[in-house]
Amino acid sequence: MQLELGIIKIKDVQFGSATKIENNVLYVDKAELIAALSGDERIQSIDVELAKPGDSTRIIPVKDVIEPRVKVEGPGNIFPGMLGKVEMVGTGRTHVLSGCAVVTSGNIVGFQEGIIDMSGPGADYTPFSKLFNVVIVAEPKEGVLQHDHEASVRNIGFKAAAYLAEAGRQVTPCEIKKYEHLPFIEGVKRYPNLPKVVFVYMLQTQGLLHDTYVYGVDAKRILPTLISPTEVFDGAIVSGNCVSACDKNPTIVHCNNPIIEDLYDRHGTDLNFLGVVITNENVTLADKERSSNYTAKLVEMLGADAVIISEEGFGNPDADLMMNCVKIENKGIKTVLVTDEYAGRDGASQSLADANPLANAVITAGNANEVIVLPPMAKVIGHPRVADVIAGGWAGSLQPDGSIIAEIQVITGVNSELGYFTLTAREV
């Protein structure tokens, strides 16, 4: 499978009389965009705001962050199973509006949503403060059920990203990135003397609005399976999560998975990147055992010498992480784990809910319990009152002057367990 990503660098976003890209500026016809997103009977109102790097702007709460992408050559469409037909993706060419994003907000259903500050100390703790954000504020009608509310906002976000991406269909990209994924037998033969590495990609699927979708299917319904890394870059995996903001993987992170990027960068040099096994995170012990057994079996069948395992979330998924690690290690295959920590505000508590001596190569994305003061912003998009109830906040987190005292857990993307951000931790 061969995929080309045409990178169109966006250096500003402005409202205009037509949606288009000129001189690396994305102009958005606000009225036309709202009309394109309207029609869902579960939604009371839709508005669009712009949030730019350096602005004194806070977005709260944040559900998803989505990078606009459009298929320009090859089969399928972006976000298959969510928009359009369910055709296989991962080949041809896709244009990417890099440097901008759609952010969905409003009176969001879950209590585990997040904050993006576009300036101040909070901006230093999220990768999304560096983007030119088109914020969709979707407010539900009274009485809409939580799952219906989540589905409507999720779909509105994908529609908005697809609408904006159309402006880049005929634009000449600034850069073309090329990716290839060979059939496994050919892949092994190409670099026979290099260690064979597989990426085990854990997806948040614990129910109660903890959902990730693969080709439109809720991943809690799947057995662990294989997926081409080019499919991931082409939008086959998307977020439906209403979980802790700090370490959930928004859709933009799936489409730019940095572990896959790094494995591609080293492929053919010091390792042979065989491919990706996706697996779910489960609630019951029987489901955890089934998925971890199946994951270890797939990795062994591929003939891997080493595996990188990423987690999404914390607490209960730590058990899935350790099960995957131990069962793969027991097959003689080395593992490296990517997780984050909930070590208490003083950093002195147990970092993970589960542990094992075989988990002896672990990369941390930092301690989510660290406390931060977010100063007031001149503009707030959304509902600041939720600072008192979102995960990482508490009653009284929102101060009278508009500042927020909370754990960094409230900040979207700060503890990315795919390494999409730079935070880590060290022993002192």
XYZ file of C-alpha atoms in Angstrom:
428
model
C 0.000 0.000 0.000
C 1.327 3.419 -0.960
C -0.022 6.711 0.368
C 1.004 10.266 -0.400
C 0.145 13.068 2.002
C 0.110 16.482 0.353
C 0.915 18.961 3.127
C -0.705 22.379 2.726
C 0.662 24.668 5.426
C -1.945 27.024 6.874
C -0.446 30.176 8.405
C -3.663 31.998 9.302
C -7.424 31.550 9.319
C -9.953 34.326 8.707
C -13.643 34.656 8.006
C -14.364 35.608 4.408
C -17.021 35.719 1.710
C -15.941 32.308 0.365
C -14.141 29.297 1.794
C -10.766 29.101 0.042
C -7.015 29.023 0.552
C -4.903 31.893 -0.723
C -1.253 32.502 0.165
C -1.444 29.892 2.938
C -4.432 31.621 4.540
C -7.637 29.649 5.066
C -10.679 31.835 4.528
C -13.944 30.500 5.976
C -17.436 31.430 4.826
C -19.043 31.241 8.251
C -22.642 31.265 7.052
C -21.996 28.542 4.472
C -20.174 26.382 7.029
C -23.008 26.673 9.548
C -25.511 25.785 6.827
C -23.441 22.718 5.894
C -23.470 21.550 9.509
C -27.131 22.254 10.205
C -30.036 19.839 9.974
C -29.423 17.563 12.957
C -32.668 17.626 14.919
C -30.775 16.953 18.148
C -28.891 20.258 17.941
C -30.416 23.554 19.065
C -27.782 25.906 17.634
C -24.390 25.990 15.912
C -21.887 28.819 15.950
C -18.326 29.119 14.650
C -15.477 30.975 16.367
C -11.795 31.378 15.507
C -8.978 30.865 18.015
C -5.416 31.676 16.972
C -2.017 31.126 18.608
C -1.276 33.931 21.049
C -4.903 35.002 21.437
C -6.165 35.607 24.965
C -8.740 32.882 24.356
C -9.841 29.806 26.281
C -11.827 26.962 24.694
C -13.773 24.966 27.288
C -14.918 22.236 27.166
C -13.172 20.565 24.223
C -14.483 17.283 22.812
C -12.386 16.581 19.710
C -9.644 18.171 17.634
C -9.750 17.219 13.939
C -7.315 18.059 11.150
C -8.992 18.830 7.795
C -8.062 16.194 5.182
C -9.464 15.317 1.763
C -8.883 12.341 -0.545
C -7.815 13.620 -3.960
C -6.656 10.332 -5.535
C -7.376 6.693 -4.818
C -10.318 4.821 -3.310
C -12.408 5.837 -0.343
C -12.983 9.088 1.473
C -11.582 10.630 4.611
C -13.037 9.319 7.884
C -14.499 6.183 6.240
C -17.523 4.807 8.051
C -18.259 8.257 9.448
C -18.604 10.157 6.194
C -19.556 8.571 2.879
C -19.048 4.949 1.927
C -17.016 2.427 3.888
C -14.214 1.815 1.400
C -10.692 0.853 2.366
C -8.299 3.798 2.563
C -4.537 4.106 2.882
C -3.580 4.412 -0.783
C -3.512 7.246 -3.325
C -3.139 10.850 -2.231
C -4.701 12.827 0.600
C -4.307 16.572 1.054
C -3.753 17.799 4.614
C -4.455 21.309 5.912
C -1.528 21.342 8.324
C -1.393 23.974 11.046
C -5.137 24.316 11.508
C -7.864 22.227 13.112
C -11.553 21.921 13.848
C -12.278 21.950 17.584
C -15.709 20.833 18.793
C -17.130 22.498 21.883
C -20.400 23.531 23.474
C -22.385 22.009 26.327
C -20.619 18.662 25.818
C -22.041 15.477 27.302
C -19.171 14.102 29.384
C -17.545 15.442 32.533
C -14.126 14.349 31.282
C -13.610 17.041 28.670
C -10.781 19.533 28.453
C -9.370 23.005 28.048
C -7.257 24.642 25.343
C -5.719 28.001 26.238
C -4.312 29.849 23.239
C -1.861 31.891 25.348
C -0.410 31.979 28.845
C 1.014 29.060 30.833
C -1.813 26.739 29.757
C -0.834 27.176 26.114
C 2.605 25.773 26.908
C 0.956 22.514 28.028
C -1.010 21.659 24.897
C 0.064 21.109 21.278
C -3.246 22.511 20.071
C -2.499 26.083 21.161
C -0.083 26.236 18.218
C -2.864 25.666 15.674
C -5.273 28.025 13.922
C -8.495 26.591 15.318
C -11.981 26.750 13.816
C -14.166 26.139 16.858
C -17.608 24.619 16.334
C -19.897 25.444 19.253
C -22.806 22.992 19.019
C -25.520 23.278 21.657
C -27.999 20.391 22.095
C -31.728 20.572 22.480
C -33.045 19.951 25.957
C -33.644 16.296 26.755
C -31.289 14.806 24.156
C -29.790 11.557 25.456
C -26.049 11.525 26.106
C -25.126 9.020 23.415
C -27.240 10.838 20.826
C -25.649 14.117 21.881
C -22.133 12.667 21.516
C -22.895 11.185 18.106
C -24.290 14.459 16.786
C -21.296 16.539 17.913
C -18.872 13.900 16.630
C -20.447 13.901 13.179
C -20.625 17.697 13.061
C -16.885 17.839 13.733
C -16.067 15.454 10.889
C -18.380 17.312 8.517
C -16.713 20.620 9.400
C -13.240 19.174 8.793
C -14.306 17.696 5.456
C -15.929 20.989 4.418
C -12.759 22.998 5.162
C -10.510 20.408 3.535
C -12.324 20.785 0.202
C -10.651 24.194 -0.060
C -7.354 22.336 -0.401
C -8.396 19.826 -3.048
C -6.917 21.794 -5.969
C -4.142 23.505 -4.011
C -0.540 22.562 -4.813
C 0.941 21.123 -1.593
C 4.014 22.642 0.028
C 5.391 19.144 0.612
C 4.608 15.564 -0.387
C 5.204 12.811 2.173
C 5.279 9.258 0.830
C 4.566 6.112 2.838
C 4.641 2.477 1.775
C 3.460 -0.646 3.576
C 4.411 -3.930 1.959
C 2.737 -7.317 2.414
C 4.312 -8.927 5.487
C 6.336 -11.569 3.622
C 7.808 -8.958 1.281
C 8.430 -6.618 4.193
C 10.481 -9.205 6.057
C 12.500 -10.086 2.952
C 13.393 -6.468 2.196
C 15.376 -5.976 5.431
C 16.169 -9.505 6.636
C 18.996 -8.456 8.956
C 17.124 -5.735 10.851
C 15.053 -6.355 14.016
C 11.375 -6.731 13.171
C 9.196 -4.261 15.103
C 5.397 -4.168 15.509
C 3.335 -1.376 17.042
C 0.514 -2.492 19.383
C -1.982 0.370 19.353
C -4.362 0.296 22.347
C -7.665 2.095 21.688
C -9.912 3.490 24.421
C -13.120 1.416 24.308
C -14.404 1.093 27.857
C -17.980 2.127 27.190
C -19.823 4.955 28.928
C -18.874 7.312 26.077
C -15.315 5.924 26.038
C -15.381 5.025 22.347
C -12.930 4.837 19.451
C -14.057 3.959 15.930
C -12.313 1.943 13.223
C -13.940 2.332 9.802
C -17.037 3.458 11.699
C -17.156 0.401 13.978
C -16.950 0.905 17.744
C -13.673 -0.843 18.557
C -15.073 -2.461 21.687
C -16.816 -4.838 19.259
C -13.641 -6.061 17.580
C -11.008 -8.661 18.298
C -7.455 -7.343 17.996
C -6.583 -7.113 14.329
C -4.059 -5.839 11.803
C -4.209 -2.463 10.116
C -1.854 -0.796 7.685
C -0.144 2.296 9.099
C -1.172 4.136 5.934
C -4.823 3.501 6.817
C -4.262 5.231 10.153
C -2.866 8.314 8.393
C -5.912 8.269 6.104
C -8.523 8.625 8.864
C -9.543 4.994 9.447
C -9.339 5.508 13.244
C -11.237 8.389 14.847
C -12.108 9.488 18.351
C -15.546 9.316 19.907
C -14.192 9.709 23.408
C -15.546 11.797 26.233
C -12.677 10.849 28.542
C -9.940 12.614 30.470
C -8.606 15.357 28.267
C -4.939 15.018 29.123
C -4.355 11.565 27.628
C -7.186 10.886 25.227
C -6.232 10.720 21.563
C -8.234 13.272 19.566
C -8.755 12.430 15.899
C -5.900 14.734 14.818
C -3.508 12.631 16.922
C -4.667 9.360 15.349
C -4.152 10.814 11.859
C -0.658 12.034 12.795
C 0.321 9.130 15.047
C 3.885 10.048 16.078
C 4.903 6.493 16.991
C 4.065 5.374 13.463
C 5.874 8.428 12.073
C 8.997 7.603 14.080
C 8.902 3.940 13.070
C 8.678 4.987 9.418
C 11.633 7.355 9.909
C 13.808 4.487 11.198
C 12.412 1.806 8.874
C 15.204 0.314 6.799
C 17.909 2.023 8.877
C 18.001 0.308 12.267
C 14.666 -1.547 12.308
C 12.118 -3.210 10.053
C 8.662 -1.781 10.762
C 6.277 -4.657 10.019
C 2.959 -2.983 10.833
C 0.279 -2.225 13.402
C -1.901 -4.388 15.641
C -4.900 -2.522 17.044
C -6.499 -3.758 20.250
C -9.164 -2.524 22.631
C -9.278 -1.682 26.327
C -11.915 -3.649 28.183
C -13.994 -3.532 31.340
C -14.371 -7.200 32.351
C -11.518 -9.550 33.198
C -12.658 -12.094 30.606
C -12.564 -9.477 27.844
C -9.140 -8.256 28.961
C -7.803 -11.812 28.891
C -9.279 -12.471 25.448
C -7.904 -9.324 23.849
C -4.435 -9.588 25.395
C -4.161 -13.275 24.453
C -5.181 -12.483 20.891
C -2.800 -9.524 20.681
C 0.155 -11.623 21.825
C -0.794 -14.320 19.322
C -0.886 -11.863 16.416
C 2.472 -10.369 17.356
C 4.010 -13.842 17.538
C 2.482 -14.843 14.185
C 4.066 -11.781 12.575
C 7.470 -12.889 13.816
C 8.186 -9.691 15.720
C 11.443 -9.269 17.627
C 10.206 -6.216 19.519
C 6.946 -4.378 20.161
C 6.001 -0.852 21.146
C 2.728 -0.706 23.110
C 0.841 2.567 23.630
C -1.958 3.052 26.135
C -4.933 5.421 26.029
C -6.301 6.524 29.370
C -5.311 5.431 32.854
C -6.430 3.351 35.808
C -8.437 0.423 34.492
C -6.557 0.361 31.126
C -3.300 -0.078 33.050
C -4.370 -3.707 33.519
C -4.765 -4.152 29.747
C -1.354 -2.549 29.236
C 0.356 -4.925 31.653
C -1.447 -7.981 30.280
C -0.288 -7.117 26.770
C 3.246 -6.523 28.019
C 3.569 -9.709 30.090
C 2.066 -12.050 27.501
C 4.235 -10.659 24.705
C 7.380 -10.722 26.868
C 6.639 -14.333 27.833
C 6.868 -15.208 24.139
C 10.433 -13.915 24.087
C 9.518 -10.632 22.387
C 10.854 -7.411 23.914
C 8.384 -4.634 24.725
C 8.530 -0.886 25.258
C 5.490 0.730 26.902
C 4.265 4.302 26.398
C 1.989 5.527 29.187
C 1.517 8.433 31.575
C 1.332 8.702 35.349
C -1.200 9.529 38.049
C 1.293 9.774 40.881
C -0.524 12.285 43.095
C 0.043 16.001 43.286
C 3.327 15.447 45.096
C 4.452 12.750 42.641
C 4.951 10.262 45.470
C 2.093 7.834 44.826
C 2.076 4.698 42.678
C 2.135 5.890 39.067
C 0.116 3.058 37.486
C -2.748 0.964 38.794
C -0.902 -2.208 37.759
C 2.751 -3.169 37.390
C 4.995 -6.124 36.573
C 8.772 -6.724 36.629
C 8.652 -7.545 32.899
C 7.576 -3.957 32.218
C 11.167 -2.743 32.466
C 11.224 -0.371 29.474
C 8.619 2.338 30.002
C 8.310 5.833 28.516
C 6.275 8.306 30.555
C 4.263 11.250 29.284
C 4.287 12.955 32.682
C 2.213 13.142 35.856
C -1.364 14.253 35.191
C -1.927 15.173 38.858
C 0.413 18.172 38.808
C -1.494 21.364 39.708
C -1.485 24.464 37.508
C -3.048 27.930 37.685
C -4.582 29.032 34.391
C -4.986 32.828 34.376
C -8.177 34.491 33.127
C -8.549 34.994 29.384
C -10.115 37.969 27.616
C -12.382 35.616 25.649
C -13.909 32.272 26.595
C -15.448 30.031 23.934
C -17.865 27.547 25.493
C -18.839 27.148 29.136
C -16.259 28.057 31.809
C -18.478 26.702 34.613
C -17.530 23.126 33.670
C -14.055 23.748 35.157
C -15.578 22.732 38.498
C -16.664 19.298 37.265
C -14.268 18.129 34.544
C -11.704 15.480 35.473
C -8.797 17.224 37.156
C -10.930 20.072 38.462
C -12.999 20.332 41.617
C -15.697 22.498 43.160
C -14.081 25.917 43.309
C -11.543 25.376 40.513
C -13.116 28.282 38.604
C -12.133 31.451 40.456
C -14.225 34.654 40.559
C -11.753 36.433 38.263
C -12.040 33.682 35.618
C -8.782 31.929 36.452
C -8.774 28.166 36.992
C -6.840 26.124 39.547
C -6.744 22.461 38.558
C -4.595 19.460 37.790
C -3.005 19.488 34.343
C -5.380 16.588 33.659
C -7.855 19.246 32.470
C -5.612 20.329 29.573
C -6.287 18.665 26.232
C -3.342 16.605 25.001
C -0.826 17.385 27.746
C -0.070 13.732 28.668
C -0.377 12.184 25.213
C 0.467 8.486 25.437
C 1.303 8.469 21.736
C 4.015 11.053 22.315
C 2.151 13.824 20.505
C 3.389 16.279 23.144
C 6.745 16.785 24.844
C 5.923 16.405 28.538
C 7.655 13.670 30.512
C 8.814 13.125 34.090
C 12.054 12.357 35.895
C 12.939 10.935 39.270
C 14.221 13.405 41.864
